[in-house]
Amino acid sequence: MTLTEVTRTAANFDDSWTMTIDGRQVAADTTFPVYNPATGEVIAQAPDATLAQLDDAVAAAARAFVGWSATPIAERQAAVAAIGDRIDEHAEELMALLTGEQGKPRAGAEWEVYGSAIWCREIATQRLEMETLVDDGERRVVTRYTPLGVVGAITPWNFPILLAIWKIAPALVAGNTIVVKPSPFTPLTSLKLAEIVQDLLPPGVFNVVTGGDELGKAISAHPDIAKIAFTGSTETGRHVMASAAATIKRVTLELGGNDPAIVLSDVDPAEVAPKLFWAAFQNNAQFCNASKRLYIHEDVYDAVRDELVAFARTVKVGNGAEADTDLGPIQNAPQFEKVKEFFTDCHAKGHTFALGGEIDESQEGWFVPVTLVDNPPEDSKLVTEEPFGPILPLLKWRDENDVIARANDTIWGLGASVWGRDDKATERIARQIEAGTVWINEVHQYSPHQAFGGHKQSGIGCENSLHGLYEYTNWQTITRDRSNAV
Ligand code: NAD
């Protein structure tokens, strides 16, 4: 079946999946299985790249860098915008793959795939202008921005295509070439993306290799890679940073979070509950920026809890391929085991469940019920760790300074939100939260022009906006003495 035929008939999981190295489709000697998390069935076999194939991809990217970095930025921007248009053309296929390998329902797949296309077109409008600091009779001093070389991008399984695009688009606009390694749990969308856009780029500019964590380690340590753009857990981020130290690679690390949401006493419980629900449970709570600790003022605690429970009962958890599904499964078996530990701990410690609490393991797929835990202790596992699954602690607060201190009492600082009608109070609280993004009366509002990144152990550097674009460049200062002829 040709690529065009595949596109017309949405996704074909039985494709013989190939990597893209130096503009060519390349198979591997061995493969690894890719599962549909809603059924637990193997849906595809992905290539397991050898280290020699990784070397090939890096060498191809290094060769391509010579021409790509010298290509006028307008052409690079046009190519990245064209990738966005190509994603739109293949949206049905990519969404089918995404739901198949990741589990997310149609609405989530649309958000991610069409969002990826928009991101490409918007990042393609960005550029870093040379800055002239001094320009007089005596001297001229300018700062310009030059690409780094080969970028290694390592991505997670929760938003496999969007988080790859967040790296590919700025890396290419800035004049770098890239080798992408998706999560072994969700390799298919990245493999397909590279395949469908190859004719838009010179060979070697955008390569994709697939494999397990060992391949990620080899990328972080590779001597010919200049920068690692990584999204994943804080634990893995530490390893990436340590490996990168050997050759002083640049790193952008987008890591875990334990985002607090602070709900003030002046909210309307019925109005705010659905918004809080989606703040916490979007993408089945497998979201770095999910609200993971819900601090509700004691005056409205019971009312907000009850509204949340009522709303949660209207939400359908199921196979993302079914049209009426709101929330899909846990994406993979190890994550399912990890989420289960939070349930086990809540039971063992005698915490009260406002909703859910029991996992039915007899059903196929890795499903967990939406679970709300009623005011567990502040030092409980559920409050201090990141479940990355649909189990949420509801916590009471009374004193503003105390809730701010509790919100900040974590190694993480990715995001946070504040909910209330009093603009002064919400703003005052927002400014005291140690987090890269603080939303007021909303969550999950992102933009290609809005810097996104973590404070503390949620990461280093940022993605999106000109700040994100700078991270794909070296700055270079050129000074000229005009006072004396030499
Ligand atoms: P993970 O850290 O297990 O894996 C991420 C990627 O790193 C995968 O491609 C994996 O193969 C690779 N990898 C694993 N070990 C490696 C090593 N030693 N060296 C190099 N690469 C290695 O993360 P995950 O489970 O896929 O994703 C979930 C985590 O990602 C959560 O903690 C979540 O909060 C975080 N996340 C953060 C953001 C953000 O923007 N800050 C966004 C999404 C997810």
Coordinates of C-alpha atoms and ligand atoms in Angstrom, one line a residue:
M1 CA 0.0 0.0 0.0
T2 CA 1.4 3.4 -0.9
L3 CA 1.6 6.2 1.6
T4 CA -1.2 8.1 -0.1
E5 CA -3.5 5.0 0.1
V6 CA -2.7 4.6 3.8
T7 CA -3.6 8.3 4.3
R8 CA -6.9 7.8 2.6
T9 CA -7.8 4.9 4.8
A10 CA -6.6 6.5 8.0
A11 CA -3.9 4.6 9.8
N12 CA -2.4 1.3 8.9
F13 CA -0.9 -0.3 12.0
D14 CA 0.4 -3.3 10.1
D15 CA 2.8 -1.1 8.1
S16 CA 6.3 -2.4 8.2
W17 CA 7.5 0.5 10.4
T18 CA 10.8 2.2 9.4
M19 CA 13.0 4.9 10.9
T20 CA 14.1 7.9 8.9
I21 CA 17.8 8.3 8.7
D22 CA 19.5 10.6 6.1
G23 CA 16.2 11.0 4.2
R24 CA 15.8 7.2 3.8
Q25 CA 13.3 4.7 5.3
V26 CA 15.5 2.3 7.3
A27 CA 14.4 -0.9 9.0
A28 CA 16.2 -2.5 12.0
D29 CA 17.2 -6.1 12.5
T30 CA 15.1 -6.4 15.5
T31 CA 11.8 -4.8 16.6
F32 CA 9.8 -4.2 19.8
P33 CA 6.1 -4.4 20.3
V34 CA 3.8 -1.4 20.5
Y35 CA 0.6 -1.9 22.5
N36 CA -2.9 -0.5 22.4
P37 CA -3.4 0.5 26.0
A38 CA -7.2 0.2 25.8
T39 CA -6.9 -3.5 24.9
G40 CA -3.4 -4.6 25.9
E41 CA -3.0 -6.0 22.4
V42 CA 0.1 -5.6 20.3
I43 CA -0.7 -3.3 17.4
A44 CA 2.7 -2.9 15.7
Q45 CA 6.3 -3.8 15.8
A46 CA 8.7 -0.8 15.9
P47 CA 12.3 -0.9 14.8
D48 CA 14.9 -1.2 17.6
A49 CA 17.7 0.9 16.4
T50 CA 21.3 -0.3 16.8
L51 CA 23.9 2.0 18.1
A52 CA 25.5 1.9 14.7
Q53 CA 22.1 3.2 13.3
L54 CA 22.1 6.0 15.8
D55 CA 25.7 6.9 14.7
D56 CA 24.4 6.9 11.1
A57 CA 21.6 9.3 12.0
V58 CA 23.9 11.6 13.9
A59 CA 26.5 11.6 11.1
A60 CA 23.7 12.3 8.5
A61 CA 22.5 15.2 10.7
A62 CA 26.0 16.6 11.0
R63 CA 26.5 16.5 7.2
A64 CA 23.1 18.1 6.7
F65 CA 23.9 20.8 9.2
V66 CA 26.5 22.4 6.8
G67 CA 23.9 23.2 4.2
W68 CA 20.9 23.7 6.5
S69 CA 22.6 26.2 8.8
A70 CA 23.6 28.2 5.7
T71 CA 20.1 28.1 4.2
P72 CA 18.4 31.5 4.5
I73 CA 16.1 31.6 7.5
A74 CA 13.1 32.4 5.3
E75 CA 13.5 29.1 3.6
R76 CA 13.9 27.2 6.9
Q77 CA 10.8 29.0 8.2
A78 CA 8.9 28.0 5.0
A79 CA 9.9 24.4 5.4
V80 CA 8.7 24.3 9.0
A81 CA 5.4 25.9 8.1
A82 CA 5.1 23.3 5.3
I83 CA 5.5 20.6 7.9
G84 CA 2.6 22.1 9.7
D85 CA 0.5 21.9 6.5
R86 CA 1.5 18.4 5.9
I87 CA 0.4 17.4 9.4
D88 CA -3.0 18.9 8.7
E89 CA -3.2 16.9 5.4
H90 CA -2.4 13.6 7.3
A91 CA -4.4 14.5 10.4
E92 CA -6.8 11.6 10.2
E93 CA -3.9 9.1 9.9
L94 CA -1.9 10.7 12.7
M95 CA -5.0 10.9 15.0
A96 CA -5.8 7.2 14.4
L97 CA -2.2 6.3 15.3
L98 CA -2.2 8.5 18.3
T99 CA -5.4 7.0 19.7
G100 CA -4.1 3.5 18.9
E101 CA -0.7 3.8 20.6
Q102 CA -1.4 6.4 23.3
G103 CA -5.1 5.7 24.1
K104 CA -6.4 9.2 24.1
P105 CA -9.9 9.9 22.7
R106 CA -10.7 11.8 19.6
A107 CA -10.9 15.2 21.2
G108 CA -7.5 14.9 22.7
A109 CA -6.0 13.5 19.5
E110 CA -7.5 16.5 17.6
W111 CA -6.0 19.0 20.1
E112 CA -2.6 17.4 19.8
V113 CA -2.4 16.8 16.1
Y114 CA -4.0 20.1 14.9
G115 CA -2.0 21.8 17.7
S116 CA 1.2 20.4 16.3
A117 CA 0.3 21.9 12.9
I118 CA -0.4 25.3 14.4
W119 CA 2.8 25.2 16.4
C120 CA 4.9 24.6 13.2
R121 CA 3.3 27.5 11.4
E122 CA 3.6 29.9 14.4
I123 CA 7.2 28.9 15.4
A124 CA 8.0 29.5 11.7
T125 CA 7.1 33.2 12.2
Q126 CA 9.8 33.5 14.8
R127 CA 13.4 34.7 14.3
L128 CA 16.3 36.0 16.3
E129 CA 17.5 39.3 15.1
M130 CA 21.1 40.4 15.4
E131 CA 21.5 43.0 18.1
T132 CA 23.7 46.1 17.5
L133 CA 24.9 47.2 20.9
V134 CA 27.3 49.9 19.8
D135 CA 27.7 51.5 16.4
D136 CA 29.7 54.8 16.4
G137 CA 32.8 56.2 14.9
E138 CA 35.0 54.2 17.2
R139 CA 33.5 50.8 17.5
R140 CA 30.8 48.4 16.4
V141 CA 29.6 45.6 18.7
V142 CA 26.9 43.2 17.6
T143 CA 25.5 40.0 19.1
R144 CA 24.2 37.4 16.7
Y145 CA 22.7 34.0 17.2
T146 CA 24.1 30.9 15.5
P147 CA 22.8 27.4 15.4
L148 CA 24.3 24.7 17.7
G149 CA 24.7 21.7 15.4
V150 CA 22.9 18.4 15.8
V151 CA 20.1 18.3 18.4
G152 CA 19.1 15.1 20.1
A153 CA 15.4 15.2 21.1
I154 CA 14.1 12.7 23.6
T155 CA 10.3 12.6 24.2
P156 CA 7.8 11.0 26.5
W157 CA 4.6 9.0 25.8
N158 CA 1.9 11.4 27.0
F159 CA 1.9 13.9 24.1
P160 CA 4.2 12.1 21.6
I161 CA 3.7 14.2 18.5
L162 CA 3.2 17.7 20.1
L163 CA 6.2 17.4 22.4
A164 CA 8.3 16.3 19.4
I165 CA 7.2 19.3 17.4
W166 CA 8.0 21.6 20.3
K167 CA 11.6 20.6 19.6
I168 CA 11.7 20.0 15.9
A169 CA 10.2 23.3 14.9
P170 CA 12.5 25.7 16.8
A171 CA 15.6 23.5 16.2
L172 CA 15.1 23.7 12.4
V173 CA 14.1 27.3 12.3
A174 CA 17.3 28.2 14.2
G175 CA 19.3 26.3 11.6
N176 CA 20.1 23.0 13.5
T177 CA 19.5 19.5 12.4
I178 CA 17.8 16.9 14.6
V179 CA 17.6 13.3 15.7
V180 CA 14.4 12.5 17.5
K181 CA 13.9 9.5 19.8
P182 CA 10.3 9.0 20.9
S183 CA 9.3 7.0 23.9
P184 CA 9.3 3.2 23.2
F185 CA 5.7 3.2 24.3
T186 CA 4.5 5.6 21.6
P187 CA 7.0 5.5 18.6
L188 CA 4.5 5.3 15.7
T189 CA 3.4 8.9 15.4
S190 CA 7.0 10.2 15.3
L191 CA 8.0 7.5 12.8
K192 CA 5.0 8.5 10.6
L193 CA 5.7 12.2 11.0
A194 CA 9.3 11.9 9.8
E195 CA 8.2 9.8 6.8
I196 CA 5.5 12.1 5.6
V197 CA 7.6 15.3 5.7
Q198 CA 10.9 14.1 4.2
D199 CA 10.3 15.6 0.8
L200 CA 10.0 19.0 2.5
L201 CA 13.6 18.9 3.8
P202 CA 17.1 18.0 2.7
P203 CA 18.2 14.5 3.7
G204 CA 19.5 14.3 7.2
V205 CA 17.9 17.4 8.6
F206 CA 15.2 15.5 10.5
N207 CA 15.9 11.9 11.5
V208 CA 13.9 9.6 13.8
V209 CA 15.3 6.5 15.5
T210 CA 13.3 4.3 17.8
G211 CA 14.3 2.1 20.7
G212 CA 14.3 1.8 24.4
D213 CA 15.9 3.7 27.2
E214 CA 19.4 2.5 26.3
L215 CA 19.1 4.4 23.0
G216 CA 18.1 7.5 25.0
K217 CA 21.3 7.1 27.1
A218 CA 23.4 6.8 23.9
I219 CA 21.9 10.0 22.6
S220 CA 22.6 11.9 25.8
A221 CA 26.2 10.7 25.7
H222 CA 26.8 11.0 22.0
P223 CA 29.9 13.2 21.4
D224 CA 28.6 14.6 18.1
I225 CA 25.3 15.9 19.5
A226 CA 25.5 19.5 20.6
K227 CA 22.2 19.8 22.6
I228 CA 19.7 17.5 24.2
A229 CA 16.0 18.7 24.2
F230 CA 14.4 16.4 26.7
T231 CA 10.9 16.0 28.0
G232 CA 10.3 13.3 30.6
S233 CA 10.5 12.5 34.3
T234 CA 12.8 14.3 36.7
E235 CA 14.6 11.1 37.5
T236 CA 15.6 10.6 33.8
G237 CA 16.3 14.3 33.5
R238 CA 19.0 13.9 36.1
H239 CA 20.6 11.1 34.1
V240 CA 20.4 13.1 30.9
M241 CA 22.0 16.1 32.5
A242 CA 24.8 14.0 34.0
S243 CA 25.6 12.4 30.6
A244 CA 25.5 15.7 28.8
A245 CA 28.2 17.0 31.2
A246 CA 30.8 14.9 29.5
T247 CA 30.8 17.1 26.3
I248 CA 29.2 20.2 27.9
K249 CA 26.1 19.7 25.8
R250 CA 23.4 22.3 26.0
V251 CA 20.2 20.9 27.7
T252 CA 16.6 21.9 27.8
L253 CA 14.9 19.7 30.4
E254 CA 11.1 19.7 30.7
L255 CA 10.5 17.4 33.7
G256 CA 7.9 16.4 36.1
G257 CA 5.5 18.5 38.2
N258 CA 3.2 18.4 41.2
D259 CA 1.1 21.4 40.3
P260 CA -1.0 22.9 43.1
A261 CA -4.4 24.5 42.3
I262 CA -5.5 26.9 45.0
V263 CA -9.3 27.5 45.2
L264 CA -10.4 30.7 47.0
S265 CA -13.6 31.0 49.1
D266 CA -15.4 33.2 46.7
V267 CA -15.8 30.7 43.8
D268 CA -19.1 29.3 42.7
P269 CA -18.6 25.6 43.3
A270 CA -20.9 24.5 40.5
E271 CA -19.2 26.8 38.0
V272 CA -15.6 26.0 39.0
A273 CA -15.9 22.2 39.5
P274 CA -15.9 21.2 35.8
K275 CA -12.9 23.5 35.2
L276 CA -11.0 22.0 38.1
F277 CA -11.9 18.5 36.9
W278 CA -10.4 19.1 33.5
A279 CA -7.4 20.9 35.0
A280 CA -6.7 17.7 36.9
F281 CA -7.9 14.9 34.5
Q282 CA -7.2 16.1 31.0
N283 CA -5.4 13.4 29.1
N284 CA -6.4 11.0 31.9
A285 CA -4.1 13.0 34.3
Q286 CA -1.1 11.9 32.3
F287 CA -0.1 15.5 31.9
C288 CA 3.0 17.2 33.3
N289 CA 0.8 20.2 34.1
A290 CA -2.1 18.4 35.5
S291 CA -3.4 20.0 38.7
K292 CA -2.1 17.3 41.1
R293 CA -2.9 18.9 44.5
L294 CA -6.3 20.7 44.9
Y295 CA -6.2 23.1 47.8
I296 CA -9.8 24.2 48.4
H297 CA -10.7 26.9 51.0
E298 CA -12.5 25.3 53.9
D299 CA -15.6 27.5 53.5
V300 CA -16.3 25.9 50.1
Y301 CA -14.5 22.6 50.5
D302 CA -17.5 20.4 50.9
A303 CA -19.5 22.1 48.1
V304 CA -16.6 22.0 45.6
R305 CA -15.9 18.3 46.5
D306 CA -19.5 17.4 46.0
E307 CA -19.7 19.2 42.7
L308 CA -16.5 17.6 41.5
V309 CA -17.9 14.1 42.4
A310 CA -21.1 14.9 40.6
F311 CA -19.3 16.1 37.5
A312 CA -16.8 13.2 37.5
R313 CA -19.8 10.8 37.4
T314 CA -20.8 12.2 34.1
V315 CA -17.4 11.5 32.5
K316 CA -16.9 8.3 30.5
V317 CA -13.7 6.4 30.8
G318 CA -13.1 3.9 28.0
N319 CA -11.4 3.0 24.8
G320 CA -10.4 6.2 23.0
A321 CA -11.6 4.8 19.7
E322 CA -15.2 4.9 20.9
A323 CA -16.9 8.2 20.1
D324 CA -18.4 8.9 23.5
T325 CA -15.2 8.3 25.5
D326 CA -13.9 11.3 27.5
L327 CA -10.9 9.7 29.2
G328 CA -8.8 6.8 28.0
P329 CA -6.6 4.3 29.7
I330 CA -3.3 4.6 31.5
Q331 CA -0.8 4.5 28.6
N332 CA 1.4 1.6 29.5
A333 CA 1.8 -1.3 31.9
P334 CA 4.7 0.0 34.0
Q335 CA 2.8 3.3 34.5
F336 CA -0.3 1.3 35.4
E337 CA 1.7 -0.5 38.2
K338 CA 3.0 2.9 39.4
V339 CA -0.5 4.4 39.6
K340 CA -1.7 1.3 41.4
E341 CA 0.8 2.0 44.2
F342 CA -1.0 5.3 45.0
F343 CA -4.3 3.4 45.3
T344 CA -2.6 0.8 47.5
D345 CA -1.0 3.4 49.7
C346 CA -4.3 5.3 50.2
H347 CA -6.0 2.1 51.2
A348 CA -3.2 1.1 53.5
K349 CA -3.2 4.5 55.2
G350 CA -7.0 4.5 55.6
H351 CA -7.6 7.7 53.5
T352 CA -11.2 8.5 52.5
F353 CA -12.2 8.2 48.9
A354 CA -14.8 10.8 47.8
L355 CA -15.0 8.9 44.5
G356 CA -13.5 5.8 43.0
G357 CA -10.6 4.0 44.7
E358 CA -11.1 0.4 43.3
I359 CA -9.3 -0.7 40.2
D360 CA -11.0 -3.5 38.3
E361 CA -8.2 -5.6 37.0
S362 CA -10.5 -8.1 35.3
Q363 CA -11.2 -5.7 32.4
E364 CA -8.9 -5.6 29.4
G365 CA -6.5 -2.7 29.0
W366 CA -4.9 -0.5 31.6
F367 CA -7.9 1.3 33.1
V368 CA -8.1 3.1 36.4
P369 CA -11.2 4.9 37.6
V370 CA -11.3 8.6 38.2
T371 CA -10.5 8.8 41.9
L372 CA -10.9 11.7 44.4
V373 CA -9.3 11.4 47.8
D374 CA -10.9 13.4 50.6
N375 CA -8.4 15.5 52.5
P376 CA -5.4 13.1 53.0
P377 CA -2.5 14.2 55.2
E378 CA -0.1 16.7 53.6
D379 CA 2.8 14.3 53.9
S380 CA 1.0 11.4 52.2
K381 CA 2.4 9.8 49.1
L382 CA -0.4 11.1 47.0
V383 CA 0.3 14.7 48.0
T384 CA 4.1 14.6 47.9
E385 CA 4.7 12.5 44.7
E386 CA 3.5 12.7 41.1
P387 CA 1.0 9.9 40.3
F388 CA 0.7 10.8 36.6
G389 CA -2.7 9.1 36.7
P390 CA -6.3 9.9 37.6
I391 CA -6.1 10.0 41.4
L392 CA -6.3 13.4 43.0
P393 CA -6.0 14.6 46.6
L394 CA -8.5 17.3 47.7
L395 CA -7.0 19.4 50.5
K396 CA -8.4 22.0 52.9
W397 CA -6.9 25.4 53.6
R398 CA -7.8 28.4 55.8
D399 CA -4.8 30.7 55.9
E400 CA -3.4 32.3 52.7
N401 CA 0.2 32.3 53.8
D402 CA -0.1 28.7 54.9
V403 CA -1.5 27.5 51.6
I404 CA 1.2 29.3 49.7
A405 CA 3.8 27.6 51.8
R406 CA 2.2 24.2 51.3
A407 CA 1.9 24.8 47.5
N408 CA 5.6 25.6 47.4
D409 CA 6.7 22.8 49.6
T410 CA 7.8 20.5 46.8
I411 CA 10.9 19.8 44.7
W412 CA 8.9 20.7 41.6
G413 CA 7.9 24.0 40.2
L414 CA 6.3 23.4 36.8
G415 CA 2.9 25.0 36.9
A416 CA 0.2 26.1 39.3
S417 CA -3.3 27.7 39.2
V418 CA -5.3 30.0 41.4
W419 CA -9.1 30.1 41.2
G420 CA -11.3 33.0 42.5
R421 CA -13.2 36.1 41.7
D422 CA -11.0 38.5 43.7
D423 CA -8.5 39.7 41.2
K424 CA -6.2 41.2 43.8
A425 CA -6.1 38.1 45.9
T426 CA -5.6 35.7 42.9
E427 CA -2.8 37.9 41.5
R428 CA -1.1 38.2 45.0
I429 CA -1.1 34.5 45.4
A430 CA 0.0 33.7 41.9
R431 CA 3.1 35.9 42.2
Q432 CA 4.2 34.0 45.3
I433 CA 4.0 30.5 43.7
E434 CA 7.4 29.0 42.7
A435 CA 6.4 27.7 39.2
G436 CA 7.1 28.4 35.6
T437 CA 3.5 29.0 34.6
V438 CA 0.8 30.2 37.0
W439 CA -2.7 30.2 35.5
I440 CA -5.6 32.2 37.0
N441 CA -9.0 30.8 36.6
E442 CA -7.8 28.5 33.8
V443 CA -5.2 25.7 33.2
H444 CA -3.6 24.1 30.1
Q445 CA -3.5 27.4 28.2
Y446 CA -0.4 27.2 26.0
S447 CA 0.9 29.1 23.1
P448 CA 3.9 28.9 20.7
H449 CA 4.7 32.5 21.8
Q450 CA 4.4 31.9 25.6
A451 CA 7.5 30.6 27.4
F452 CA 7.0 27.3 29.0
G453 CA 9.3 25.6 31.5
G454 CA 9.9 24.6 35.0
H455 CA 11.4 26.1 38.2
K456 CA 13.3 24.0 40.7
Q457 CA 13.5 20.3 39.7
S458 CA 10.8 20.6 37.0
G459 CA 13.5 21.5 34.5
I460 CA 16.0 23.9 33.0
G461 CA 15.4 26.3 30.2
C462 CA 12.1 26.6 28.4
E463 CA 10.3 25.7 25.2
N464 CA 8.2 28.0 23.0
S465 CA 8.5 31.8 22.5
L466 CA 11.7 33.6 21.5
H467 CA 13.1 32.4 24.9
G468 CA 12.7 28.9 23.6
L469 CA 14.2 29.7 20.3
Y470 CA 17.3 31.2 21.9
E471 CA 17.9 27.7 23.5
Y472 CA 18.7 26.4 20.0
T473 CA 21.4 28.9 19.5
N474 CA 24.8 30.1 20.7
W475 CA 25.2 33.8 21.0
Q476 CA 28.2 35.3 19.4
T477 CA 29.5 38.8 20.0
I478 CA 31.6 40.5 17.3
T479 CA 33.3 43.7 18.1
R480 CA 35.2 45.9 15.7
D481 CA 37.6 48.7 16.7
R482 CA 37.2 51.6 14.2
S483 CA 39.4 54.0 15.9
N484 CA 42.7 52.9 14.4
A485 CA 43.3 51.4 11.0
V486 CA 45.4 48.3 11.2
Ligands
NAD1 P1 10.7 9.0 31.1 O1 11.6 9.9 31.8 O2 10.6 7.6 31.7 O3 11.1 8.8 29.6 C1 11.2 9.9 28.7 C2 12.1 9.6 27.6 O4 13.4 9.4 28.1 C3 11.7 8.3 26.8 O5 11.9 8.5 25.4 C4 12.7 7.3 27.4 O6 13.0 6.2 26.5 C5 14.0 8.1 27.6 N1 14.9 7.7 28.6 C6 14.7 6.8 29.6 N2 15.9 6.7 30.3 C7 16.8 7.4 29.7 C8 18.1 7.8 30.0 N3 18.8 7.2 31.1 N4 18.8 8.6 29.2 C9 18.2 9.2 28.2 N5 16.9 8.9 27.8 C10 16.2 8.1 28.6 O7 9.3 9.8 31.1 P2 7.9 9.3 30.7 O8 7.4 8.2 31.6 O9 7.9 8.9 29.2 O10 7.0 10.6 30.8 C11 6.4 11.0 32.0 C12 7.1 12.0 32.7 O11 7.4 13.1 31.8 C13 6.3 12.6 33.9 O12 7.2 12.8 35.0 C14 5.9 14.0 33.3 O13 5.6 15.0 34.3 C15 7.0 14.4 32.4 N6 6.6 15.3 31.4 C16 7.0 16.6 31.5 C17 6.6 17.5 30.6 C18 7.1 18.9 30.6 O14 7.0 19.6 29.6 N7 7.7 19.4 31.7 C19 5.7 17.2 29.6 C20 5.3 15.9 29.5 C21 5.7 14.9 30.5

